[in-house]
Amino acid sequence: MSSSESGVTRRRFLGGAAALGAGGALAVTTLGSPWAGGDRTVSFWHLFSGGDGERLSAMLDDYAAADTGIVVEPLTLTWGPPYYTKLALASAGNRPPDVAAFHASRLGAYAPQGLLTPLEPELLARHGITEDRFLPEVWQRGRFEGRQYLVPLDTHPLVLYYDTELARKADLLDGDQLRTLSGADDVPGAFAAMKEATGQSGVSFEVRGVMLWRIWLSLYNQLGGAPIFSEDGQELTMDDAAAEESVAFMTELTQGRQLAPADLDYPASVAFFQNGTTGFMINGAWEVPTLEAAKMKYDIAPIPNILGREQNWADSHAFCIPTADTRSDERLESAVAFIGGMLERSFTWAEGGHVPAFQPVIQEPRCKELEPQSHYVSAAENAVYGPSVWFGGAGSELENEAYAAFQGSLTGASDPRGAVRQFRRAMADFLAKPSPVV
Amino acid sequence: MATAQPASVSAGARARTRDARRRREKRARAGWAMVSPFFLVYLLFLLWPVVGALWSSLFDESLGAASTTWRGLGNYGELLGDNDFWTAMWHTLLFTLLSTPPLVLLALGLAILVTRALPAQWLFRLAFFAPYVLPVSVVVLLFNWMFQPGFGLINGYLTKLGMAEVNWLGDEGTAMIAVVLLTVWWTLGFNFVLYIAALQDISKELYEAAAMDGATAWQQVRSITIPLLVPTTVLVIVLQVIASLKVFDQIYLLLQGGPNFSTRPAVQYVFESAFTQYRVGYASALSIVFFVAIVLVSLLMFAAVRRIQRSQGTAAPVATAEEIR
């Protein structure tokens, strides 16, 4: 190739690249900005895919059809840490969406950073959102230092799924529902009976992921263990004995009595339950749509009282309004109106297994008749939430550290004492770090 | 006598040198003009962020809008005592130590095999290079299934051979080995191509002469091929070490650094500090230390390269790289 030829090509290439760049920048400024549209446009970010995503789409379609004059621009993002990273970055960069889906357990990391807009009661009330229309505990989860930041959409508790046919075979039914299980002997006994019925294994749950944290937190609170952190989030107040006993119970299931497989990741834990390898599954209530779609014969019970009282992990999906200097009052009004509209449509959300937070929907007869949802409403009342520290919340460092520590005990690589020691050390390390949120 | 030079000649010469200088300056200006777009990008997207990171590493900067205060060398003091960081640094080093030898030796062996011993060269070249063009996400998906206990391909073969199943991704002892296996399969093709190019540079006459003198194929490989590949090998090792030190994506996608953080590399720890713990200042300090460590390793490698070159009297391997490209 001669040099003059290559010169021309390069120049042409550069010209083309520059044009592309300019075009791209133009496209970003006109299409990508969450500030596109007028005061009646609401940009909405969420992290729901799968069954949840479909139900949310149905709610959004219904809202769009209702002719409220508000145009919603939804954007689906990946669940977990990437979502919260993007949301924090967008807020810090002053280009956040108008409304974002949010886990109540993340409030402790977000509100102190000033990333969320406090919602005035009068503003909320104008769109039918008042405290008395929510369960007090659930509403409280959206408060931080006396101000309301979140409007809860649901409670999604940890529950116990069971295969009705296998449960009948294992003689665990009382009528056509699971008999009430209770105690540290009765519950594993039921899992053992189920293991006999399946011929393979009793109960499945995710071992290679955050489910371990959720199960552990439920058991720890059933034992009445002290709060893991002090009220101000500065000190570790965890009760090591209760912590160890909780890990020991889980380890007994996978190692000692071998009633649960010890190496399952999340998809495998659901697949094992679906194909009858196990007859029980411990999971969040959000797997209802998957099992409905599979036309499986199953039912759900609240997590039984195993170690002392009925307590189960839960979190709440909620709506928040990320802070932005440049959002007009009219646009804020539209955003809250949209949130109110979604609450009114949360029956559709309930069909996905979540317990709606909006009481007018819960009181509807069709909601009370919903099965299996109506069988675990009490789980929302016995809910325990993760601690409200800056490194806590859904998919957080705290949850990752916890399951990493407990996993070793469940797979036999360490023991309950070692697992709790590792978890304690990890938490102490976090407390020693300067908090990035004050 | 010296002053007897005619003034007009001297003026002409001066004018000529002035012209030459002007031409040179003009060319230099053109040169700068041509370099400037790259330099601007380099300044904006490489040097400036490095300076920015250095600056924010002195503050307790966080992602949120909360206040930022001067911390001096506090972040650096904290990271000295941060076991998680040094463990992550060790994982990166371990991965480099485990992945570099097979990636160099296997690439060399396959390249020699393909150019010297195998028929249908193009087929094997394609086959060995093909995995390199796959995106990391695809490679991870493939291997995630292959490593599964119960139904995974690899464990399937192990049990067929009468061995016990290995819980590749769930066991702290094997997870890093699983990552190395994946990486070797995936990126071997790059080193392989470098070796193929170098092998084609070796004159056929050398082999013919050796054959006439009665050298066997193995003797030819040992006495001609391998010595002549030393400069390429040095280049391959340098590039490979630097690439391995940057490991992040396949570990993050396959294991998220688990089980129990036993594979979390330095880059992931920096990423988590900044974007899931929101501690931008601290993460900047971590990345500066990691950057300095990589620069040190590179300098050591280059010093070693220079020593090898002196003892070999061969051309700079970097020049070989230019030729290959």
Coordinates of N, CA and C in Angstrom, one line a residue, chain A residues 161-337:
Chain A
Y161 N -41.9 -23.7 50.3 CA -42.7 -24.3 49.3 C -42.7 -25.8 49.5
Y162 N -43.9 -26.4 49.1 CA -43.9 -27.8 49.2 C -44.7 -28.4 48.0
D163 N -44.3 -29.5 47.6 CA -44.9 -30.3 46.5 C -46.1 -31.0 47.1
T164 N -47.3 -30.7 46.7 CA -48.5 -31.3 47.4 C -48.6 -32.8 47.3
E165 N -48.2 -33.3 46.1 CA -48.4 -34.7 45.9 C -47.3 -35.5 46.7
L166 N -46.1 -35.0 46.7 CA -45.0 -35.6 47.5 C -45.3 -35.5 49.0
A167 N -45.9 -34.3 49.4 CA -46.2 -34.1 50.8 C -47.3 -35.1 51.3
R168 N -48.3 -35.4 50.3 CA -49.3 -36.4 50.7 C -48.7 -37.8 50.8
K169 N -47.8 -38.1 49.9 CA -47.1 -39.4 50.0 C -46.3 -39.5 51.3
A170 N -45.7 -38.4 51.7 CA -44.9 -38.4 53.0 C -45.8 -38.2 54.2
D171 N -47.1 -38.2 54.0 CA -48.1 -38.0 55.1 C -47.8 -36.8 55.9
L172 N -47.6 -35.7 55.2 CA -47.4 -34.4 55.9 C -48.5 -33.4 55.8
L173 N -49.6 -33.9 55.2 CA -50.8 -33.0 55.0 C -51.8 -33.1 56.1
D174 N -52.4 -31.9 56.3 CA -53.5 -31.9 57.2 C -54.7 -31.3 56.4
G175 N -55.6 -32.2 56.0 CA -56.5 -31.7 54.9 C -55.8 -31.7 53.6
D176 N -55.9 -30.5 52.9 CA -55.1 -30.5 51.7 C -53.9 -29.4 51.9
Q177 N -53.6 -29.0 53.1 CA -52.5 -28.2 53.3 C -51.5 -28.8 54.3
L178 N -50.3 -28.3 54.2 CA -49.2 -28.8 55.1 C -49.6 -28.7 56.5
R179 N -49.4 -29.8 57.3 CA -49.7 -29.6 58.8 C -48.7 -28.6 59.4
T180 N -49.1 -28.0 60.5 CA -48.2 -27.0 61.1 C -47.0 -27.7 61.6
L181 N -45.8 -27.3 61.1 CA -44.6 -27.9 61.6 C -44.0 -27.0 62.7
S182 N -43.4 -27.5 63.6 CA -42.9 -26.7 64.7 C -41.7 -27.4 65.5
G183 N -40.7 -26.7 65.7 CA -39.6 -27.2 66.5 C -38.4 -27.8 65.8
A184 N -37.3 -27.9 66.5 CA -36.0 -28.3 65.9 C -36.0 -29.7 65.6
D185 N -37.0 -30.5 66.1 CA -37.0 -31.9 65.7 C -38.0 -32.2 64.7
D186 N -39.2 -31.5 64.8 CA -40.3 -31.8 63.9 C -40.0 -31.3 62.5
V187 N -39.3 -30.2 62.3 CA -39.1 -29.7 61.0 C -38.1 -30.6 60.2
P188 N -36.9 -30.9 60.8 CA -36.1 -31.8 60.1 C -36.7 -33.1 59.9
G189 N -37.6 -33.5 60.8 CA -38.3 -34.8 60.7 C -39.2 -34.8 59.4
A190 N -39.8 -33.7 59.2 CA -40.7 -33.5 58.0 C -39.8 -33.6 56.7
F191 N -38.6 -32.9 56.8 CA -37.7 -33.0 55.7 C -37.3 -34.4 55.4
A192 N -37.0 -35.2 56.5 CA -36.6 -36.5 56.4 C -37.7 -37.4 55.7
A193 N -38.9 -37.2 56.2 CA -40.1 -37.9 55.6 C -40.2 -37.6 54.1
M194 N -39.9 -36.3 53.8 CA -40.0 -35.9 52.4 C -38.8 -36.6 51.6
K195 N -37.7 -36.7 52.2 CA -36.5 -37.4 51.5 C -36.9 -38.8 51.2
E196 N -37.6 -39.4 52.1 CA -38.1 -40.8 51.9 C -39.1 -40.9 50.7
A197 N -39.9 -39.8 50.7 CA -41.0 -39.8 49.6 C -40.4 -39.6 48.2
T198 N -39.3 -38.7 48.2 CA -38.7 -38.5 46.9 C -37.7 -39.5 46.5
G199 N -37.2 -40.2 47.5 CA -36.1 -41.2 47.3 C -34.8 -40.5 47.0
Q200 N -34.7 -39.2 47.0 CA -33.5 -38.5 46.7 C -33.1 -37.5 47.8
S201 N -33.8 -36.4 48.0 CA -33.5 -35.4 49.0 C -34.7 -34.8 49.5
G202 N -34.6 -34.1 50.6 CA -35.7 -33.5 51.3 C -36.1 -32.1 50.9
V203 N -35.1 -31.2 51.1 CA -35.4 -29.8 50.9 C -34.2 -29.2 50.1
S204 N -34.6 -28.2 49.2 CA -33.5 -27.5 48.5 C -33.6 -26.0 48.8
F205 N -32.4 -25.5 48.8 CA -32.3 -24.0 48.9 C -30.9 -23.7 48.3
E206 N -30.8 -22.4 47.9 CA -29.5 -22.0 47.3 C -28.4 -22.0 48.4
V207 N -27.3 -22.7 48.1 CA -26.2 -22.7 49.1 C -25.1 -21.7 48.6
R208 N -25.0 -21.6 47.3 CA -24.0 -20.7 46.7 C -24.5 -19.3 46.5
G209 N -25.1 -18.7 47.5 CA -25.6 -17.4 47.3 C -26.3 -16.8 48.5
V210 N -26.9 -15.6 48.3 CA -27.4 -14.9 49.5 C -28.6 -15.5 50.2
M211 N -29.2 -16.6 49.7 CA -30.3 -17.3 50.4 C -29.8 -17.7 51.8
L212 N -28.6 -18.1 51.9 CA -28.0 -18.5 53.2 C -28.2 -17.4 54.2
W213 N -27.9 -16.2 53.8 CA -28.1 -15.1 54.7 C -29.5 -14.9 55.1
R214 N -30.4 -15.1 54.2 CA -31.9 -14.9 54.5 C -32.3 -16.0 55.5
I215 N -31.9 -17.2 55.2 CA -32.3 -18.3 56.1 C -31.7 -18.1 57.5
W216 N -30.4 -17.8 57.5 CA -29.7 -17.6 58.8 C -30.4 -16.5 59.6
L217 N -30.7 -15.3 58.9 CA -31.3 -14.2 59.7 C -32.7 -14.6 60.3
S218 N -33.4 -15.4 59.5 CA -34.7 -15.9 60.1 C -34.5 -16.8 61.3
L219 N -33.5 -17.7 61.2 CA -33.3 -18.6 62.4 C -32.7 -17.8 63.6
Y220 N -31.8 -16.9 63.3 CA -31.2 -16.1 64.4 C -32.3 -15.3 65.1
N221 N -33.3 -14.8 64.4 CA -34.3 -14.0 65.0 C -35.3 -15.0 65.7
Q222 N -35.5 -16.2 65.2 CA -36.4 -17.1 65.9 C -35.8 -17.4 67.3
L223 N -34.5 -17.4 67.4 CA -33.8 -17.7 68.7 C -33.9 -16.5 69.6
G224 N -34.3 -15.3 69.0 CA -34.4 -14.1 69.8 C -33.0 -13.5 69.9
G225 N -32.1 -13.7 69.0 CA -30.8 -13.1 69.1 C -30.8 -11.6 69.1
A226 N -29.8 -11.0 69.8 CA -29.8 -9.5 69.9 C -29.6 -9.0 68.5
P227 N -30.0 -7.7 68.3 CA -29.8 -7.0 67.0 C -28.3 -7.2 66.6
I228 N -28.0 -7.4 65.3 CA -26.6 -7.6 64.9 C -25.8 -6.4 65.1
F229 N -26.4 -5.2 64.9 CA -25.6 -4.0 65.1 C -26.4 -3.1 66.1
S230 N -25.7 -2.2 66.8 CA -26.3 -1.3 67.7 C -27.2 -0.3 66.9
E231 N -28.0 0.4 67.6 CA -29.0 1.3 67.0 C -28.4 2.3 66.0
D232 N -27.2 2.8 66.4 CA -26.5 3.8 65.6 C -25.6 3.2 64.5
G233 N -25.7 1.8 64.4 CA -24.9 1.2 63.4 C -23.4 1.3 63.6
Q234 N -22.9 1.5 64.8 CA -21.5 1.7 65.1 C -20.8 0.5 65.7
E235 N -21.7 -0.3 66.4 CA -21.1 -1.4 67.1 C -21.7 -2.8 66.7
L236 N -20.9 -3.8 66.8 CA -21.4 -5.2 66.5 C -21.9 -5.7 67.8
T237 N -23.2 -6.0 67.9 CA -23.9 -6.5 69.1 C -24.4 -7.9 68.9
M238 N -23.9 -8.6 67.9 CA -24.4 -10.0 67.5 C -24.2 -10.9 68.7
D239 N -25.2 -11.8 68.9 CA -25.1 -12.8 69.9 C -24.4 -14.1 69.2
D240 N -23.2 -14.3 69.6 CA -22.5 -15.4 68.9 C -23.1 -16.8 69.1
A241 N -23.6 -17.0 70.3 CA -24.2 -18.3 70.5 C -25.4 -18.6 69.6
A242 N -26.2 -17.6 69.5 CA -27.4 -17.7 68.7 C -27.0 -17.8 67.2
A243 N -26.0 -17.1 66.9 CA -25.5 -17.1 65.5 C -25.0 -18.5 65.1
E244 N -24.2 -19.1 66.1 CA -23.6 -20.4 65.8 C -24.7 -21.4 65.8
E245 N -25.7 -21.3 66.7 CA -26.8 -22.3 66.7 C -27.5 -22.3 65.4
S246 N -27.7 -21.1 64.8 CA -28.4 -21.0 63.5 C -27.6 -21.6 62.4
V247 N -26.3 -21.4 62.3 CA -25.5 -22.0 61.3 C -25.5 -23.5 61.5
A248 N -25.4 -23.9 62.8 CA -25.4 -25.3 63.1 C -26.6 -26.1 62.6
F249 N -27.8 -25.4 62.7 CA -29.0 -26.0 62.2 C -29.0 -26.2 60.7
M250 N -28.5 -25.2 60.0 CA -28.4 -25.3 58.6 C -27.4 -26.3 58.1
T251 N -26.3 -26.4 58.9 CA -25.3 -27.4 58.6 C -25.8 -28.8 58.8
E252 N -26.6 -28.9 59.8 CA -27.2 -30.3 60.1 C -28.0 -30.8 58.9
L253 N -28.7 -29.8 58.2 CA -29.5 -30.2 57.1 C -28.6 -30.7 55.9
T254 N -27.5 -30.0 55.6 CA -26.7 -30.4 54.5 C -25.6 -31.5 54.8
Q255 N -25.1 -31.4 56.0 CA -24.0 -32.3 56.3 C -24.4 -33.5 57.3
G256 N -24.9 -33.1 58.5 CA -25.2 -34.1 59.5 C -26.2 -35.1 59.0
R257 N -27.5 -34.6 58.8 CA -28.5 -35.6 58.4 C -28.7 -35.7 56.9
Q258 N -28.0 -34.8 56.2 CA -28.0 -34.9 54.7 C -29.4 -34.9 54.1
L259 N -30.2 -33.9 54.6 CA -31.6 -33.8 54.1 C -31.7 -32.7 52.9
A260 N -30.5 -32.0 52.7 CA -30.5 -31.0 51.7 C -29.2 -31.0 50.9
P261 N -29.2 -30.9 49.6 CA -28.0 -30.9 48.8 C -27.1 -29.7 49.2
A262 N -25.8 -29.9 49.2 CA -24.9 -28.9 49.8 C -24.2 -28.0 48.7
D263 N -24.5 -28.2 47.4 CA -23.7 -27.5 46.4 C -24.6 -26.8 45.4
L264 N -25.9 -26.4 45.8 CA -26.8 -25.9 44.8 C -26.6 -24.4 44.6
D265 N -26.6 -24.0 43.3 CA -26.7 -22.5 43.1 C -28.2 -22.2 42.9
Y266 N -28.5 -21.0 42.7 CA -29.9 -20.6 42.7 C -30.8 -21.4 41.7
P267 N -30.4 -21.3 40.4 CA -31.3 -22.0 39.4 C -31.4 -23.5 39.7
A268 N -30.3 -24.1 40.2 CA -30.4 -25.6 40.6 C -31.4 -25.8 41.7
S269 N -31.4 -24.9 42.7 CA -32.3 -25.1 43.8 C -33.7 -25.1 43.4
V270 N -34.1 -24.3 42.4 CA -35.5 -24.2 41.9 C -35.7 -25.5 41.1
A271 N -34.7 -25.8 40.2 CA -34.9 -27.0 39.4 C -35.1 -28.2 40.2
F272 N -34.4 -28.4 41.3 CA -34.5 -29.6 42.1 C -35.9 -29.8 42.7
F273 N -36.5 -28.6 43.1 CA -37.8 -28.6 43.6 C -38.8 -28.9 42.5
Q274 N -38.6 -28.3 41.3 CA -39.5 -28.5 40.2 C -39.6 -29.9 39.7
N275 N -38.4 -30.5 39.6 CA -38.4 -31.9 39.0 C -38.5 -33.0 40.1
G276 N -38.9 -32.6 41.3 CA -39.2 -33.6 42.3 C -38.0 -34.3 43.0
T277 N -36.8 -33.7 42.8 CA -35.7 -34.3 43.5 C -35.8 -34.0 45.0
T278 N -36.4 -32.8 45.3 CA -36.7 -32.5 46.7 C -38.2 -32.2 46.7
G279 N -38.8 -32.3 47.9 CA -40.3 -32.0 48.0 C -40.5 -30.6 48.7
F280 N -39.5 -30.1 49.3 CA -39.6 -28.8 50.0 C -38.6 -27.8 49.3
M281 N -38.9 -26.6 49.3 CA -37.9 -25.6 48.9 C -38.0 -24.3 49.8
I282 N -36.9 -23.8 50.3 CA -36.9 -22.6 51.0 C -36.4 -21.5 50.0
N283 N -37.3 -20.5 49.8 CA -37.0 -19.5 48.8 C -37.9 -18.3 49.1
G284 N -37.6 -17.2 48.4 CA -38.5 -16.0 48.5 C -39.8 -16.3 47.8
A285 N -40.9 -15.6 48.1 CA -42.2 -15.8 47.5 C -42.2 -15.5 46.0
W286 N -41.1 -15.0 45.5 CA -41.2 -14.5 44.1 C -41.1 -15.6 43.0
E287 N -40.9 -16.9 43.5 CA -40.9 -18.0 42.5 C -42.2 -18.5 42.1
V288 N -43.3 -17.9 42.7 CA -44.7 -18.3 42.4 C -44.9 -18.3 40.9
P289 N -44.6 -17.2 40.1 CA -44.9 -17.2 38.7 C -44.2 -18.3 37.9
T290 N -43.0 -18.7 38.3 CA -42.2 -19.7 37.6 C -43.0 -21.1 37.8
L291 N -43.4 -21.3 39.1 CA -44.1 -22.6 39.3 C -45.5 -22.6 38.7
E292 N -46.2 -21.5 38.7 CA -47.5 -21.4 38.1 C -47.3 -21.7 36.6
A293 N -46.3 -21.1 36.0 CA -46.1 -21.3 34.5 C -45.8 -22.8 34.2
A294 N -45.1 -23.4 35.2 CA -44.7 -24.8 35.0 C -45.9 -25.8 35.3
K295 N -47.1 -25.2 35.8 CA -48.3 -25.9 36.2 C -47.9 -27.0 37.2
M296 N -47.1 -26.6 38.2 CA -46.7 -27.6 39.2 C -47.8 -27.7 40.3
K297 N -47.9 -28.8 40.9 CA -48.8 -29.0 42.0 C -48.0 -28.7 43.3
Y298 N -48.2 -27.5 43.8 CA -47.4 -27.1 44.9 C -48.2 -26.1 45.8
D299 N -47.7 -25.9 47.0 CA -48.4 -24.9 47.9 C -47.3 -24.2 48.7
I300 N -47.7 -23.2 49.5 CA -46.7 -22.5 50.2 C -47.1 -22.3 51.7
A301 N -46.2 -22.5 52.6 CA -46.5 -22.2 54.0 C -45.5 -21.2 54.5
P302 N -45.8 -20.5 55.5 CA -44.8 -19.6 56.1 C -43.6 -20.4 56.6
I303 N -42.5 -19.8 56.8 CA -41.3 -20.5 57.4 C -41.8 -20.9 58.8
P304 N -41.7 -22.2 59.2 CA -42.3 -22.6 60.5 C -41.4 -22.1 61.6
N305 N -42.0 -22.2 62.8 CA -41.2 -21.9 64.0 C -40.3 -23.1 64.2
I306 N -39.0 -22.9 64.1 CA -38.0 -24.0 64.2 C -37.2 -23.9 65.5
L307 N -36.8 -22.7 65.8 CA -35.9 -22.5 66.9 C -36.5 -21.7 68.1
G308 N -37.8 -21.4 68.0 CA -38.3 -20.6 69.2 C -39.6 -19.8 68.9
R309 N -39.6 -19.2 67.8 CA -40.8 -18.4 67.4 C -40.9 -18.2 65.9
E310 N -42.0 -17.8 65.5 CA -42.2 -17.6 64.0 C -41.5 -16.2 63.6
Q311 N -40.5 -16.3 62.9 CA -39.8 -15.2 62.3 C -39.3 -15.6 60.9
N312 N -39.4 -14.7 60.0 CA -38.8 -15.0 58.7 C -38.3 -13.7 58.0
W313 N -37.2 -13.9 57.3 CA -36.6 -12.8 56.6 C -37.6 -12.2 55.6
A314 N -37.6 -11.0 55.4 CA -38.3 -10.3 54.3 C -37.7 -9.0 53.9
D315 N -38.0 -8.6 52.7 CA -37.6 -7.3 52.3 C -38.8 -6.7 51.6
S316 N -38.7 -5.4 51.3 CA -39.8 -4.7 50.6 C -39.3 -4.1 49.3
H317 N -40.0 -4.3 48.3 CA -39.8 -3.4 47.1 C -40.5 -2.1 47.3
A318 N -39.9 -1.0 46.9 CA -40.6 0.2 47.2 C -40.2 1.2 46.0
F319 N -40.9 2.3 46.0 CA -40.6 3.4 45.1 C -39.8 4.5 45.8
C320 N -38.8 5.0 45.1 CA -38.1 6.2 45.6 C -38.0 7.2 44.5
I321 N -37.7 8.4 45.0 CA -37.4 9.5 44.0 C -36.0 10.0 44.2
P322 N -35.1 9.6 43.4 CA -33.7 10.0 43.5 C -33.5 11.5 43.5
T323 N -32.6 12.0 44.2 CA -32.4 13.5 44.3 C -31.9 14.0 43.0
A324 N -32.5 15.2 42.6 CA -32.0 15.9 41.4 C -32.3 17.4 41.6
D325 N -31.3 18.2 41.4 CA -31.5 19.6 41.6 C -32.5 20.2 40.6
T326 N -32.5 19.7 39.4 CA -33.2 20.3 38.3 C -34.6 19.9 38.1
R327 N -35.1 19.0 38.9 CA -36.5 18.5 38.7 C -37.5 19.5 39.1
S328 N -38.4 19.8 38.2 CA -39.4 20.8 38.5 C -40.5 20.2 39.4
D329 N -41.2 21.1 40.1 CA -42.2 20.7 41.1 C -43.3 19.9 40.4
E330 N -43.6 20.4 39.1 CA -44.7 19.7 38.4 C -44.3 18.3 38.1
R331 N -43.0 18.1 37.7 CA -42.5 16.8 37.4 C -42.5 15.9 38.6
L332 N -42.1 16.4 39.8 CA -42.2 15.7 41.0 C -43.6 15.2 41.3
E333 N -44.6 16.1 41.0 CA -46.0 15.8 41.2 C -46.4 14.6 40.3
S334 N -45.9 14.7 39.1 CA -46.2 13.6 38.2 C -45.6 12.3 38.6
A335 N -44.4 12.4 39.2 CA -43.7 11.2 39.7 C -44.5 10.5 40.8
V336 N -45.0 11.3 41.7 CA -45.8 10.8 42.9 C -47.1 10.2 42.4
A337 N -47.7 10.9 41.4 CA -49.0 10.5 40.8 C -48.8 9.1 40.2

